[in-house]
CSV table of C-alpha atoms in Angstrom, one decimal:
chain,number,residue,atom,x,y,z
P,1,MET,CA,-154.6,-103.4,30.3
P,2,GLY,CA,-152.1,-105.6,28.5
P,3,ALA,CA,-152.7,-103.8,25.2
P,4,ALA,CA,-152.2,-100.5,27.0
P,5,ARG,CA,-148.9,-101.6,28.5
P,6,VAL,CA,-147.7,-102.9,25.0
P,7,ALA,CA,-148.7,-99.6,23.5
P,8,ARG,CA,-146.9,-97.6,26.2
P,9,ALA,CA,-143.8,-99.7,25.8
P,10,SER,CA,-143.9,-99.3,22.0
P,11,ALA,CA,-144.2,-95.5,22.4
P,12,VAL,CA,-141.2,-95.5,24.7
P,13,ARG,CA,-139.1,-97.6,22.3
P,14,SER,CA,-140.1,-95.3,19.4
P,15,ARG,CA,-139.1,-92.2,21.4
P,16,GLU,CA,-135.8,-93.8,22.3
P,17,GLU,CA,-135.1,-94.8,18.7
P,18,ASN,CA,-135.9,-91.3,17.5
P,19,ASN,CA,-133.6,-89.9,20.2
P,20,ASP,CA,-130.8,-92.2,19.1
P,21,ARG,CA,-131.3,-91.2,15.5
P,22,MET,CA,-131.2,-87.5,16.4
P,23,LYS,CA,-127.9,-88.1,18.3
P,24,MET,CA,-126.4,-89.9,15.3
P,25,ALA,CA,-127.4,-87.0,13.0
P,26,LEU,CA,-125.9,-84.5,15.4
P,27,SER,CA,-122.7,-86.5,15.6
P,28,GLY,CA,-122.6,-86.4,11.8
P,29,ALA,CA,-122.9,-82.6,11.9
P,30,GLN,CA,-120.0,-82.5,14.4
P,31,MET,CA,-118.0,-84.7,12.1
P,32,LEU,CA,-118.4,-82.2,9.2
P,33,HIS,CA,-117.2,-79.4,11.4
P,34,SER,CA,-114.2,-81.4,12.5
P,35,GLU,CA,-113.4,-82.3,8.9
P,36,ALA,CA,-113.4,-78.7,7.8
P,37,LEU,CA,-111.0,-77.8,10.7
P,38,VAL,CA,-108.6,-80.7,10.1
P,39,HIS,CA,-108.2,-80.0,6.4
P,40,LYS,CA,-107.0,-76.5,7.3
P,41,MET,CA,-104.2,-77.9,9.4
P,42,GLY,CA,-102.0,-79.6,6.8
P,43,GLU,CA,-101.1,-83.1,5.6
P,44,ASP,CA,-99.7,-84.3,8.9
P,45,ALA,CA,-102.8,-83.4,10.8
P,46,ILE,CA,-105.0,-85.1,8.2
P,47,ASN,CA,-102.9,-88.3,8.2
P,48,GLU,CA,-103.0,-88.4,12.0
P,49,SER,CA,-106.7,-88.0,11.9
P,50,ILE,CA,-107.1,-90.8,9.4
P,51,ALA,CA,-105.0,-93.1,11.6
P,52,ALA,CA,-107.1,-92.3,14.7
P,53,GLN,CA,-110.4,-92.7,12.8
P,54,LYS,CA,-109.4,-96.1,11.4
P,55,GLN,CA,-108.9,-97.3,15.0
P,56,GLN,CA,-112.3,-95.8,15.9
P,57,MET,CA,-114.0,-97.4,12.9
P,58,ASP,CA,-112.7,-100.9,13.8
P,59,ASN,CA,-113.8,-100.4,17.4
P,60,ILE,CA,-117.3,-99.1,16.6
P,61,THR,CA,-118.1,-102.0,14.2
P,62,THR,CA,-117.1,-104.7,16.7
P,63,ALA,CA,-119.9,-105.9,19.0
P,64,VAL,CA,-119.2,-106.6,22.7
P,65,PRO,CA,-117.9,-110.2,23.4
P,66,GLY,CA,-120.7,-112.7,23.5
P,67,ALA,CA,-123.2,-110.6,21.5
P,68,PRO,CA,-125.3,-112.2,18.8
P,69,PRO,CA,-124.1,-111.9,15.2
P,70,ASP,CA,-126.7,-109.3,14.3
P,71,ALA,CA,-125.5,-107.0,17.0
P,72,ALA,CA,-122.2,-106.3,15.2
P,73,GLY,CA,-121.8,-103.2,13.1
P,74,LYS,CA,-120.7,-103.2,9.5
P,75,VAL,CA,-118.8,-101.1,6.9
P,76,ILE,CA,-121.4,-100.1,4.2
P,77,ALA,CA,-119.0,-98.5,1.7
P,78,LYS,CA,-115.2,-97.8,1.5
P,79,GLY,CA,-113.0,-95.3,-0.3
P,80,LYS,CA,-115.7,-92.7,-1.0
P,81,THR,CA,-115.0,-89.0,-1.7
P,82,SER,CA,-117.1,-86.2,-0.4
P,83,ASP,CA,-118.8,-86.0,-3.8
P,84,ASP,CA,-119.7,-89.7,-3.5
P,85,LEU,CA,-121.1,-89.1,0.0
P,86,ASN,CA,-123.2,-86.3,-1.3
P,87,ARG,CA,-124.6,-88.5,-4.1
P,88,MET,CA,-125.4,-91.2,-1.5
P,89,LEU,CA,-127.4,-88.7,0.5
P,90,GLN,CA,-129.6,-87.9,-2.4
P,91,PRO,CA,-133.1,-89.7,-2.2
P,92,ASP,CA,-134.1,-92.0,-5.0
P,93,ALA,CA,-137.6,-92.1,-6.6
P,94,ASN,CA,-138.9,-93.8,-3.5
P,95,GLY,CA,-137.5,-91.2,-1.2
P,96,LYS,CA,-134.7,-93.5,0.1
P,97,SER,CA,-131.0,-92.7,0.3
P,98,GLU,CA,-128.0,-95.0,0.3
P,99,LEU,CA,-126.6,-93.1,3.3
P,100,ASP,CA,-128.9,-92.5,6.3
P,101,PRO,CA,-127.2,-90.1,8.7
P,102,SER,CA,-129.6,-91.0,11.4
P,103,THR,CA,-128.4,-94.6,11.6
P,104,GLN,CA,-125.0,-94.5,9.8
P,105,THR,CA,-121.8,-92.6,10.3
P,106,VAL,CA,-118.7,-91.7,8.3
P,107,PHE,CA,-115.0,-92.1,9.1
P,108,GLN,CA,-111.9,-91.1,7.2
P,109,ASP,CA,-110.1,-94.1,5.7
P,110,GLY,CA,-107.4,-92.8,3.4
P,111,ARG,CA,-106.1,-90.3,0.8
P,112,ILE,CA,-106.0,-90.5,-3.0
P,113,VAL,CA,-104.0,-88.4,-5.5
P,114,THR,CA,-106.2,-86.2,-7.7
P,115,GLY,CA,-103.5,-84.4,-9.7
P,116,MET,CA,-100.3,-82.4,-9.4
P,117,ASP,CA,-99.8,-78.7,-8.6
P,118,ALA,CA,-97.8,-76.3,-10.8
P,119,ASN,CA,-94.6,-77.5,-9.2
P,120,GLY,CA,-95.3,-81.2,-10.0
P,121,LEU,CA,-96.3,-82.0,-6.4
P,122,PRO,CA,-99.3,-84.2,-5.7
P,123,LEU,CA,-102.7,-82.9,-4.7
P,124,TYR,CA,-104.6,-85.2,-2.3
P,125,ARG,CA,-108.2,-85.8,-1.5
P,126,THR,CA,-109.5,-87.6,1.6
P,127,THR,CA,-111.7,-90.7,1.3
P,128,TYR,CA,-114.3,-92.1,3.7
P,129,SER,CA,-116.0,-95.2,4.9
P,130,VAL,CA,-119.7,-95.3,5.6
P,131,VAL,CA,-120.3,-97.3,8.8
P,132,GLN,CA,-123.3,-98.9,10.7
P,133,PRO,CA,-122.3,-98.9,14.4
P,134,ALA,CA,-122.6,-102.0,16.5
P,135,LYS,CA,-125.6,-102.1,18.9
P,136,GLU,CA,-123.2,-102.1,21.9
P,137,VAL,CA,-119.4,-101.4,21.8
P,138,GLU,CA,-116.5,-102.1,24.2
P,139,LEU,CA,-114.0,-99.2,24.1
P,140,THR,CA,-110.5,-100.4,23.3
P,141,PRO,CA,-107.8,-99.1,25.7
P,142,GLU,CA,-106.3,-96.9,22.9
P,143,ASN,CA,-109.6,-95.3,22.1
P,144,ALA,CA,-110.5,-94.9,25.8
P,145,LYS,CA,-107.2,-93.1,26.3
P,146,TYR,CA,-107.9,-90.9,23.2
P,147,LEU,CA,-111.3,-89.9,24.6
P,148,ASN,CA,-109.9,-89.1,28.1
P,149,GLU,CA,-107.1,-87.0,26.7
P,150,ASN,CA,-109.1,-85.0,24.2
P,151,LEU,CA,-112.3,-84.6,26.3
P,152,GLY,CA,-110.4,-83.8,29.5
P,153,LEU,CA,-111.8,-86.7,31.5
P,154,THR,CA,-110.1,-87.7,34.7
P,155,GLY,CA,-110.9,-89.7,37.9
P,156,SER,CA,-114.3,-91.3,38.0
P,157,GLU,CA,-115.3,-89.5,34.8
P,158,ALA,CA,-112.6,-91.1,32.7
P,159,TYR,CA,-113.3,-94.1,30.5
P,160,SER,CA,-111.7,-97.4,31.5
P,161,THR,CA,-108.4,-98.2,29.8
P,162,GLY,CA,-108.3,-101.7,31.3
P,163,LYS,CA,-106.1,-100.8,34.2
P,164,ASP,CA,-106.6,-98.9,37.4
P,165,LYS,CA,-104.1,-96.4,38.9
P,166,ASP,CA,-102.3,-99.3,40.6
P,167,GLY,CA,-102.0,-101.2,37.3
P,168,LYS,CA,-104.6,-103.8,38.2
P,169,ASP,CA,-106.9,-105.2,35.5
P,170,ILE,CA,-110.4,-103.6,35.4
P,171,PRO,CA,-113.3,-104.1,32.9
P,172,LEU,CA,-113.4,-102.0,29.7
P,173,GLN,CA,-116.2,-99.6,29.2
P,174,ARG,CA,-119.3,-100.8,27.3
P,175,LEU,CA,-121.6,-98.2,25.6
P,176,PRO,CA,-124.3,-98.1,22.9
P,177,GLY,CA,-122.8,-97.8,19.4
P,178,PHE,CA,-124.5,-94.5,18.6
P,179,GLU,CA,-123.2,-93.0,21.9
P,180,VAL,CA,-119.6,-94.1,21.2
P,181,ASN,CA,-119.9,-92.5,17.7
P,182,GLY,CA,-120.9,-89.2,19.4
P,183,LEU,CA,-117.9,-89.4,21.8
P,184,PHE,CA,-115.5,-90.1,18.9
P,185,GLN,CA,-116.7,-87.1,16.9
P,186,LYS,CA,-116.5,-84.8,19.9
P,187,ALA,CA,-113.0,-86.0,20.7
P,188,ASN,CA,-111.9,-85.5,17.1
P,189,THR,CA,-113.2,-82.0,17.0
P,190,ALA,CA,-111.5,-81.2,20.4
P,191,ASN,CA,-108.2,-82.7,19.1
P,192,VAL,CA,-108.2,-80.5,16.0
P,193,ILE,CA,-109.1,-77.3,17.9
P,194,LYS,CA,-106.2,-78.1,20.3
P,195,ARG,CA,-103.8,-78.5,17.4
P,196,ALA,CA,-105.0,-75.3,15.8
P,197,ALA,CA,-104.2,-73.5,19.1
P,198,GLN,CA,-100.7,-75.0,19.0
P,199,VAL,CA,-100.1,-73.7,15.5
P,200,SER,CA,-101.4,-70.2,16.5
P,201,ASN,CA,-99.1,-70.2,19.6
P,202,ALA,CA,-96.2,-71.3,17.5
P,203,LYS,CA,-96.5,-68.1,15.5
P,204,ASP,CA,-95.1,-66.1,18.4
P,205,GLN,CA,-92.2,-64.2,17.0
P,206,LYS,CA,-90.0,-65.1,19.9
P,207,ILE,CA,-90.2,-68.8,19.0
P,208,ILE,CA,-89.5,-68.0,15.3
P,209,ASP,CA,-86.6,-65.8,16.1
P,210,GLU,CA,-85.1,-68.4,18.5
P,211,ALA,CA,-85.4,-71.2,15.9
P,212,GLN,CA,-83.9,-69.1,13.0
P,213,ASP,CA,-81.1,-67.9,15.3
P,214,SER,CA,-80.0,-71.5,15.9
P,215,ALA,CA,-76.7,-72.8,14.5
P,216,ALA,CA,-78.5,-75.4,12.4
P,217,ALA,CA,-80.6,-72.7,10.7
P,218,LYS,CA,-77.6,-70.4,10.1
P,219,SER,CA,-75.6,-73.2,8.5
P,220,PHE,CA,-77.9,-73.0,5.4
P,221,GLN,CA,-76.3,-69.6,4.5
P,222,LYS,CA,-73.0,-71.4,4.1
P,223,SER,CA,-74.3,-73.8,1.5
P,224,PRO,CA,-73.9,-72.7,-2.2
P,225,THR,CA,-76.2,-75.5,-3.3
P,226,PHE,CA,-79.0,-74.5,-1.0
P,227,LEU,CA,-78.7,-70.8,-2.0
P,228,LYS,CA,-79.1,-71.8,-5.6
P,229,VAL,CA,-82.1,-73.9,-4.9
P,230,LEU,CA,-83.6,-71.1,-2.8
P,231,ASP,CA,-83.0,-68.6,-5.6
P,232,ALA,CA,-84.5,-70.9,-8.3
P,233,HIS,CA,-87.7,-71.3,-6.3
P,234,THR,CA,-88.1,-67.6,-5.5
P,235,VAL,CA,-90.7,-65.6,-7.5
P,236,PRO,CA,-90.9,-62.0,-6.1
P,237,GLY,CA,-94.2,-60.2,-6.5
P,238,LYS,CA,-94.6,-57.6,-9.2
P,239,ASP,CA,-93.9,-54.9,-6.6
P,240,GLY,CA,-90.7,-56.7,-5.6
P,241,SER,CA,-92.4,-58.1,-2.4
P,242,GLU,CA,-91.1,-61.3,-0.9
P,243,ASP,CA,-92.3,-64.7,-2.3
P,244,PRO,CA,-94.6,-66.0,0.5
P,245,TYR,CA,-94.2,-69.6,-0.7
P,246,VAL,CA,-90.4,-69.9,-1.2
P,247,ILE,CA,-89.9,-71.7,2.1
P,248,ALA,CA,-92.5,-74.3,1.2
P,249,LYS,CA,-91.3,-74.7,-2.4
P,250,THR,CA,-87.7,-75.2,-1.4
P,251,TYR,CA,-88.7,-77.7,1.2
P,252,ASP,CA,-90.7,-79.7,-1.3
P,253,TYR,CA,-87.8,-79.6,-3.7
P,254,LEU,CA,-85.3,-80.9,-1.2
P,255,SER,CA,-87.7,-83.6,0.0
P,256,THR,CA,-88.0,-85.0,-3.6
P,257,HIS,CA,-84.4,-84.6,-4.6
P,258,PRO,CA,-82.3,-86.8,-2.3
P,259,ASP,CA,-79.1,-86.1,-4.2
P,260,VAL,CA,-79.4,-82.4,-3.7
P,261,GLN,CA,-80.4,-82.9,-0.1
P,262,ALA,CA,-77.3,-84.9,0.5
P,263,GLN,CA,-75.1,-82.2,-1.0
P,264,VAL,CA,-76.7,-79.5,1.1
P,265,ALA,CA,-76.3,-81.7,4.2
P,266,LYS,CA,-72.6,-82.1,3.4
P,267,GLU,CA,-72.1,-78.3,3.0
P,268,THR,CA,-74.1,-77.4,6.1
P,269,GLY,CA,-72.8,-80.2,8.3
P,270,ALA,CA,-76.3,-81.0,9.4
P,271,ALA,CA,-76.8,-84.5,10.8
P,272,ASN,CA,-80.6,-84.2,10.1
P,273,LEU,CA,-81.0,-81.7,7.3
P,274,MET,CA,-84.8,-81.6,7.2
P,275,LYS,CA,-85.0,-81.1,10.9
P,276,ALA,CA,-82.5,-78.2,10.6
P,277,TYR,CA,-84.7,-76.8,7.8
P,278,GLU,CA,-87.6,-76.6,10.3
P,279,ASP,CA,-85.4,-74.2,12.4
P,280,TYR,CA,-84.6,-72.3,9.2
P,281,ALA,CA,-88.3,-71.9,8.5
P,282,GLY,CA,-89.0,-70.7,12.1
P,283,SER,CA,-90.2,-74.0,13.8
P,284,GLU,CA,-91.8,-77.3,12.9
P,285,THR,CA,-95.3,-75.8,13.2
P,286,ILE,CA,-94.5,-72.7,11.2
P,287,LEU,CA,-93.1,-74.9,8.4
P,288,LYS,CA,-96.2,-77.1,8.4
P,289,GLN,CA,-98.4,-74.0,8.2
P,290,LYS,CA,-96.4,-72.6,5.3
P,291,LEU,CA,-96.6,-75.9,3.4
P,292,GLU,CA,-100.3,-76.1,4.0
P,293,ASP,CA,-100.8,-72.5,2.8
P,294,TYR,CA,-98.8,-73.2,-0.3
P,295,HIS,CA,-100.4,-76.4,-1.2
P,296,LYS,CA,-103.9,-75.0,-0.6
P,297,THR,CA,-103.1,-72.0,-2.9
P,298,GLN,CA,-101.9,-74.4,-5.6
P,299,ALA,CA,-104.9,-76.6,-5.2
P,300,LYS,CA,-107.3,-73.8,-6.0
P,301,SER,CA,-106.0,-73.6,-9.6
P,302,GLN,CA,-106.2,-77.4,-10.2
P,303,ASP,CA,-109.0,-79.6,-11.4
P,304,THR,CA,-110.0,-82.9,-10.0
P,305,VAL,CA,-108.8,-86.0,-11.9
P,306,ASP,CA,-112.2,-86.6,-13.5
P,307,SER,CA,-112.5,-83.0,-14.8
P,308,MET,CA,-108.9,-83.2,-16.0
P,309,LEU,CA,-109.7,-86.4,-17.9
P,310,ASP,CA,-112.8,-84.8,-19.5
P,311,LYS,CA,-111.0,-81.7,-20.4
P,312,ALA,CA,-108.1,-83.6,-22.1
P,313,VAL,CA,-110.5,-85.8,-24.0
P,314,SER,CA,-112.5,-82.9,-25.3
P,315,ASP,CA,-109.5,-80.7,-26.1
P,316,PRO,CA,-106.0,-82.2,-25.8
P,317,LYS,CA,-104.5,-78.7,-26.1
P,318,GLU,CA,-105.4,-78.2,-22.4
P,319,ILE,CA,-102.5,-80.5,-21.6
P,320,GLU,CA,-99.9,-78.1,-22.9
P,321,GLY,CA,-97.9,-76.5,-20.1
P,322,HIS,CA,-99.4,-78.9,-17.5
P,323,THR,CA,-97.9,-82.3,-18.4
P,324,PRO,CA,-96.8,-83.2,-14.9
P,325,ALA,CA,-100.3,-82.7,-13.5
P,326,PHE,CA,-102.0,-84.6,-16.3
P,327,THR,CA,-99.4,-87.4,-16.1
P,328,ALA,CA,-100.1,-87.9,-12.4
P,329,ALA,CA,-103.8,-87.6,-12.8
P,330,MET,CA,-104.0,-90.2,-15.6
P,331,LYS,CA,-101.7,-92.6,-13.8
P,332,SER,CA,-103.9,-92.4,-10.7
P,333,ILE,CA,-107.0,-93.3,-12.8
P,334,ILE,CA,-105.1,-96.3,-14.4
P,335,ALA,CA,-104.0,-97.5,-10.9
P,336,ASP,CA,-107.5,-97.0,-9.4
P,337,PRO,CA,-109.0,-100.5,-8.8
P,338,ASP,CA,-112.6,-99.0,-8.8
P,339,ALA,CA,-112.2,-97.2,-12.2
P,340,SER,CA,-114.1,-98.7,-15.1
P,341,VAL,CA,-112.3,-100.4,-18.0
P,342,GLU,CA,-113.6,-97.6,-20.3
P,343,LYS,CA,-112.4,-94.9,-18.0
P,344,LYS,CA,-108.9,-96.5,-17.7
P,345,LYS,CA,-108.8,-96.8,-21.5
P,346,LYS,CA,-109.6,-93.1,-21.8
P,347,ALA,CA,-106.9,-92.3,-19.2
P,348,ALA,CA,-104.3,-94.4,-21.1
P,349,ASN,CA,-105.1,-92.6,-24.3
P,350,VAL,CA,-104.8,-89.2,-22.6
P,351,LEU,CA,-101.5,-90.3,-21.0
P,352,ALA,CA,-100.1,-91.2,-24.5
P,353,ILE,CA,-101.1,-87.7,-25.7
P,354,THR,CA,-99.5,-86.2,-22.6
P,355,GLN,CA,-96.3,-87.9,-23.4
P,356,ASP,CA,-96.5,-86.6,-27.0
P,357,VAL,CA,-97.0,-83.1,-25.6
P,358,ARG,CA,-94.1,-83.4,-23.2
P,359,GLN,CA,-91.8,-84.7,-26.0
P,360,GLY,CA,-92.8,-81.6,-28.0
P,361,GLU,CA,-92.0,-79.4,-25.0
P,362,ILE,CA,-88.6,-81.1,-24.6
P,363,ASP,CA,-87.8,-80.6,-28.3
P,364,LEU,CA,-88.6,-77.0,-28.0
P,365,GLU,CA,-86.5,-76.5,-24.9
P,366,LYS,CA,-83.6,-78.2,-26.6
P,367,ALA,CA,-84.0,-76.0,-29.7
P,368,LYS,CA,-84.1,-72.8,-27.6
P,369,ALA,CA,-80.9,-73.9,-25.8
P,370,GLU,CA,-79.3,-74.2,-29.2
P,371,GLY,CA,-80.4,-70.7,-30.1
P,372,LYS,CA,-83.2,-71.7,-32.4
P,373,THR,CA,-86.8,-70.3,-32.3
P,374,GLU,CA,-88.6,-73.6,-32.9
P,375,ALA,CA,-88.1,-77.3,-32.6
P,376,ALA,CA,-86.7,-79.4,-35.4
P,377,ALA,CA,-89.4,-80.7,-37.8
P,378,ARG,CA,-90.6,-84.2,-37.1
P,379,PHE,CA,-91.8,-87.1,-39.3
P,380,GLN,CA,-89.4,-86.3,-42.1
P,381,GLY,CA,-88.0,-89.5,-43.7
P,382,ASP,CA,-85.9,-90.2,-46.8
P,383,GLU,CA,-87.7,-88.7,-49.8
P,384,ASN,CA,-85.6,-90.9,-52.1
P,385,ALA,CA,-86.6,-94.2,-50.3
P,386,THR,CA,-87.2,-97.0,-52.9
P,387,SER,CA,-90.2,-98.5,-51.0
P,388,PRO,CA,-92.7,-97.7,-48.3
P,389,GLN,CA,-90.8,-100.0,-45.9
P,390,ALA,CA,-87.6,-98.2,-46.6
P,391,PHE,CA,-89.2,-94.8,-46.0
P,392,LEU,CA,-90.7,-96.1,-42.7
P,393,ALA,CA,-87.3,-97.3,-41.6
P,394,SER,CA,-85.7,-94.0,-42.4
P,395,LEU,CA,-87.8,-92.2,-39.8
P,396,LYS,CA,-86.6,-91.6,-36.3
P,397,PRO,CA,-87.7,-94.7,-34.1
P,398,ALA,CA,-90.2,-92.7,-32.1
P,399,ASP,CA,-91.7,-91.0,-35.2
P,400,GLY,CA,-91.7,-94.3,-37.1
P,401,ALA,CA,-93.7,-96.0,-34.3
P,402,ILE,CA,-96.3,-93.3,-34.4
P,403,VAL,CA,-96.6,-93.5,-38.2
P,404,LYS,CA,-97.0,-97.2,-38.0
P,405,MET,CA,-99.7,-97.0,-35.4
P,406,ILE,CA,-101.7,-94.6,-37.5
P,407,GLY,CA,-101.2,-96.5,-40.7
P,408,THR,CA,-102.4,-99.8,-39.1
P,409,GLY,CA,-105.4,-98.1,-37.4
P,410,GLN,CA,-104.2,-98.7,-33.9
P,411,MET,CA,-104.1,-95.0,-32.7
P,412,ASP,CA,-106.8,-93.4,-30.5
P,413,ILE,CA,-108.7,-90.7,-32.4
P,414,GLY,CA,-108.0,-88.0,-29.9
P,415,ARG,CA,-104.2,-88.6,-30.1
P,416,LEU,CA,-104.3,-88.8,-33.9
P,417,GLU,CA,-106.2,-85.4,-34.1
P,418,TYR,CA,-103.7,-83.7,-31.7
P,419,LEU,CA,-100.6,-85.0,-33.4
P,420,ALA,CA,-101.9,-84.2,-36.9
P,421,ALA,CA,-102.7,-80.7,-35.9
P,422,ARG,CA,-99.3,-80.1,-34.3
P,423,ASN,CA,-97.2,-81.8,-37.1
P,424,PRO,CA,-98.1,-80.9,-40.7
P,425,ASP,CA,-95.8,-83.6,-42.1
P,426,LEU,CA,-97.3,-86.5,-40.1
P,427,LEU,CA,-100.2,-87.5,-42.4
P,428,LYS,CA,-98.0,-87.0,-45.5
P,429,SER,CA,-95.5,-89.5,-44.0
P,430,VAL,CA,-98.2,-92.0,-43.2
P,431,ALA,CA,-99.4,-91.8,-46.8
P,432,VAL,CA,-95.9,-92.5,-48.1
P,433,ALA,CA,-95.3,-95.4,-45.6
P,434,PHE,CA,-98.8,-96.8,-46.2
P,435,PRO,CA,-99.9,-96.1,-49.8
P,436,ASN,CA,-103.5,-97.2,-49.2
P,437,PHE,CA,-103.9,-94.6,-46.4
P,438,ASP,CA,-106.2,-91.8,-47.6
P,439,LYS,CA,-105.3,-88.7,-45.6
P,440,SER,CA,-108.1,-86.7,-47.1
P,441,LYS,CA,-110.6,-88.8,-45.1
P,442,VAL,CA,-108.9,-88.3,-41.7
P,443,ASN,CA,-110.8,-85.1,-40.8
P,444,LYS,CA,-114.2,-86.8,-41.7
P,445,TYR,CA,-113.2,-89.8,-39.6
P,446,VAL,CA,-112.4,-87.6,-36.6
P,447,GLN,CA,-115.6,-85.6,-37.0
P,448,ALA,CA,-117.7,-88.8,-37.3
P,449,SER,CA,-116.0,-90.4,-34.3
P,450,LYS,CA,-116.7,-87.3,-32.2
P,451,GLU,CA,-120.4,-87.2,-33.2
P,452,TYR,CA,-120.9,-90.9,-32.2
P,453,ALA,CA,-119.1,-90.3,-28.9
P,454,SER,CA,-121.1,-87.2,-28.1
P,455,LEU,CA,-124.3,-87.2,-26.1
P,456,LYS,CA,-125.4,-83.7,-27.4
P,457,PRO,CA,-129.0,-83.7,-28.8
P,458,GLY,CA,-129.2,-84.3,-32.5
P,459,THR,CA,-125.9,-86.2,-32.7
P,460,PRO,CA,-125.7,-89.9,-33.7
P,461,GLY,CA,-124.2,-90.6,-30.3
P,462,ALA,CA,-127.2,-89.2,-28.5
P,463,ALA,CA,-129.5,-91.3,-30.7
P,464,LEU,CA,-127.6,-94.4,-29.9
P,465,ASN,CA,-127.6,-93.6,-26.2
P,466,ALA,CA,-131.4,-93.0,-26.3
P,467,GLY,CA,-131.9,-96.3,-28.2
P,468,ASN,CA,-129.8,-98.1,-25.7
P,469,ALA,CA,-131.9,-96.7,-22.9
P,470,VAL,CA,-135.1,-97.8,-24.6
P,471,LEU,CA,-133.8,-101.3,-25.0
P,472,GLY,CA,-132.8,-101.3,-21.3
P,473,HIS,CA,-136.3,-100.3,-20.3
P,474,LEU,CA,-137.9,-102.9,-22.5
P,475,GLU,CA,-135.7,-105.6,-21.0
P,476,ARG,CA,-136.7,-104.4,-17.5
P,477,LEU,CA,-140.3,-104.4,-18.5
P,478,LYS,CA,-140.0,-108.0,-19.8
P,479,GLU,CA,-138.5,-109.0,-16.4
P,480,ILE,CA,-141.4,-107.4,-14.5
């Protein structure tokens, strides 16, 4: 009889645990739906969602007061992109995954810059934390209020915020961690849907007309500076149709140019220029939607930071015409505390090439302004210099620094290849400044370097990589 009771109790516990796991997995699916919705709502909605979910994450990992240490939840991983999460879901050789959606959940924890759009504006990507909920959680007053408001709970159904209707203290609500997770995900989805409805309602033409008819909105037509900015950011369609993104592009420009913003404010007499601009656009929600539509359109033509790095390393010519985007992307890698030393080194080399490309673009723009068809030739020193040192000194400072880096073997191979291809006189000047430099061997050096860096079958790099893998396996075998 005792064994039977134990068996029945074990079966009940097993069913309960499976039920809890199914609820966690369902909450995860709801979270994905909520994420898809919020990312259609614009940056403000995303940032608000991140702030709310950080509070939720703190709450769900904190065990109820007096609980044993093993009852607390924990953060398994931080700052993960959706790609990272997908990799964590993949099973290893033993069928196990780093992320178990039946026992773990995911919360937004921040945003990272992944590049720049065609207008030099940053493109963002959301990051996430993987969390193991505490066994039992006490809802904070803030999160209880958030749940009540977004799930429409009132009276006896509402969760305790620590005070009753008369302001007297009452106990906070205690619930299992997996159940709190499900409530948070439902509330987040409801909050996004509610916000989407507000945006939809704000598109009512009457609201737009009233906003654009306000004195603040009309004052923009009196500002010569604003009209110039508006015109500069207007690109009509081929059929002469209106530029659908001019409102968003102009707003972004004003936001990032405080001197121009101050001049427009002076000419319009607006006490709060950006608030007045919302009326000009048709309302705050309409402006947010226009900004979201514009940034989303721009993002479609951009690569992620990693792909931009790979693209620039394999072919630096890809940087041409996109220097702001590559500059932002490489700086974000260099500033990333989780990036490897090797990756940061590659990014630093690409950033140096990007600066070379940008200098070439500036030189060409200057030449065109002077009525010339091409930029002035670079790396041309005094042909009558009496010594290599004198020739090096006769070069422009920036050109001399590059020649010296190549002559002393300090320049990255990718940058050397790009500069040599774009400037026919470069290697000749290096040979004059450094007589022992053999420019005929540069192409062979570039080719050999690429082969050893490549992992394509049949290349020295692939052979070295395979050899390294074999040595690693032997070391592991020795340990076993």
